[in-house]
């Protein structure tokens, strides 16, 4: 018997959490000073000051987070929806769009939403623990998105992914997801080894999020066969 009602429900709702997160992140960015679209934040030095103040208010400062104050403990939740620039936002949202829909369909909307937030929070907290004395601000959904990638690797390792690799002249090539994601993880690992606690990409948060996502999927869906859809997913091989 064909479950027409279930099929219709999936068609109507779709990956609503994935699309909702993308929409909220885009809206927050456009309304904030980092986008440079709102004249009320000024320009030049005034805009830079506004951006710095904004990031310190809503982002994670490791030294403050580990102090244990309630406002600081909430900052990983707000930081998940704040991005530093257009490239930061578009890179994270592209990866979420490509890999989030299938993961959400497998987990279900509510479980996926909780999974996304928890992975993102713990990834930022893990970075903070490793850089306990840092006063630099950390923002972005990278840790949560990395968790989605980790879960996707376990759930759909053979799904075909169309990727663009700079060193291959950006030719679109199709690979199994496990090749693309293991390659991505290796790049993050190498980058994290050479990264410090100063401004830049928080590669360690990527690694923590990815590991948490993979371990969660392994623990929750171990022994449950997951069939990858026939259609290939498309994305970039690098964040």
PDB file of C-alpha atoms in Angstrom, residues 16-17 104 107-116:
ATOM      1  CA  UNK A  16      11.284  23.251   6.630  1.00  0.00           C
ATOM      2  CA  UNK A  17      13.872  23.504   9.416  1.00  0.00           C
ATOM      3  CA  UNK A 104      16.387  16.509   8.019  1.00  0.00           C
ATOM      4  CA  UNK A 107      15.828  12.556  11.222  1.00  0.00           C
ATOM      5  CA  UNK A 108      12.534  14.382  11.163  1.00  0.00           C
ATOM      6  CA  UNK A 109      11.974  18.100  11.614  1.00  0.00           C
ATOM      7  CA  UNK A 110      12.032  18.396  15.401  1.00  0.00           C
ATOM      8  CA  UNK A 111      14.930  16.002  15.964  1.00  0.00           C
ATOM      9  CA  UNK A 112      16.942  17.670  13.215  1.00  0.00           C
ATOM     10  CA  UNK A 113      16.321  21.124  14.673  1.00  0.00           C
ATOM     11  CA  UNK A 114      17.433  20.038  18.138  1.00  0.00           C
ATOM     12  CA  UNK A 115      20.413  18.206  16.652  1.00  0.00           C
ATOM     13  CA  UNK A 116      21.470  21.310  14.699  1.00  0.00           C
TER      14      UNK A 116
END
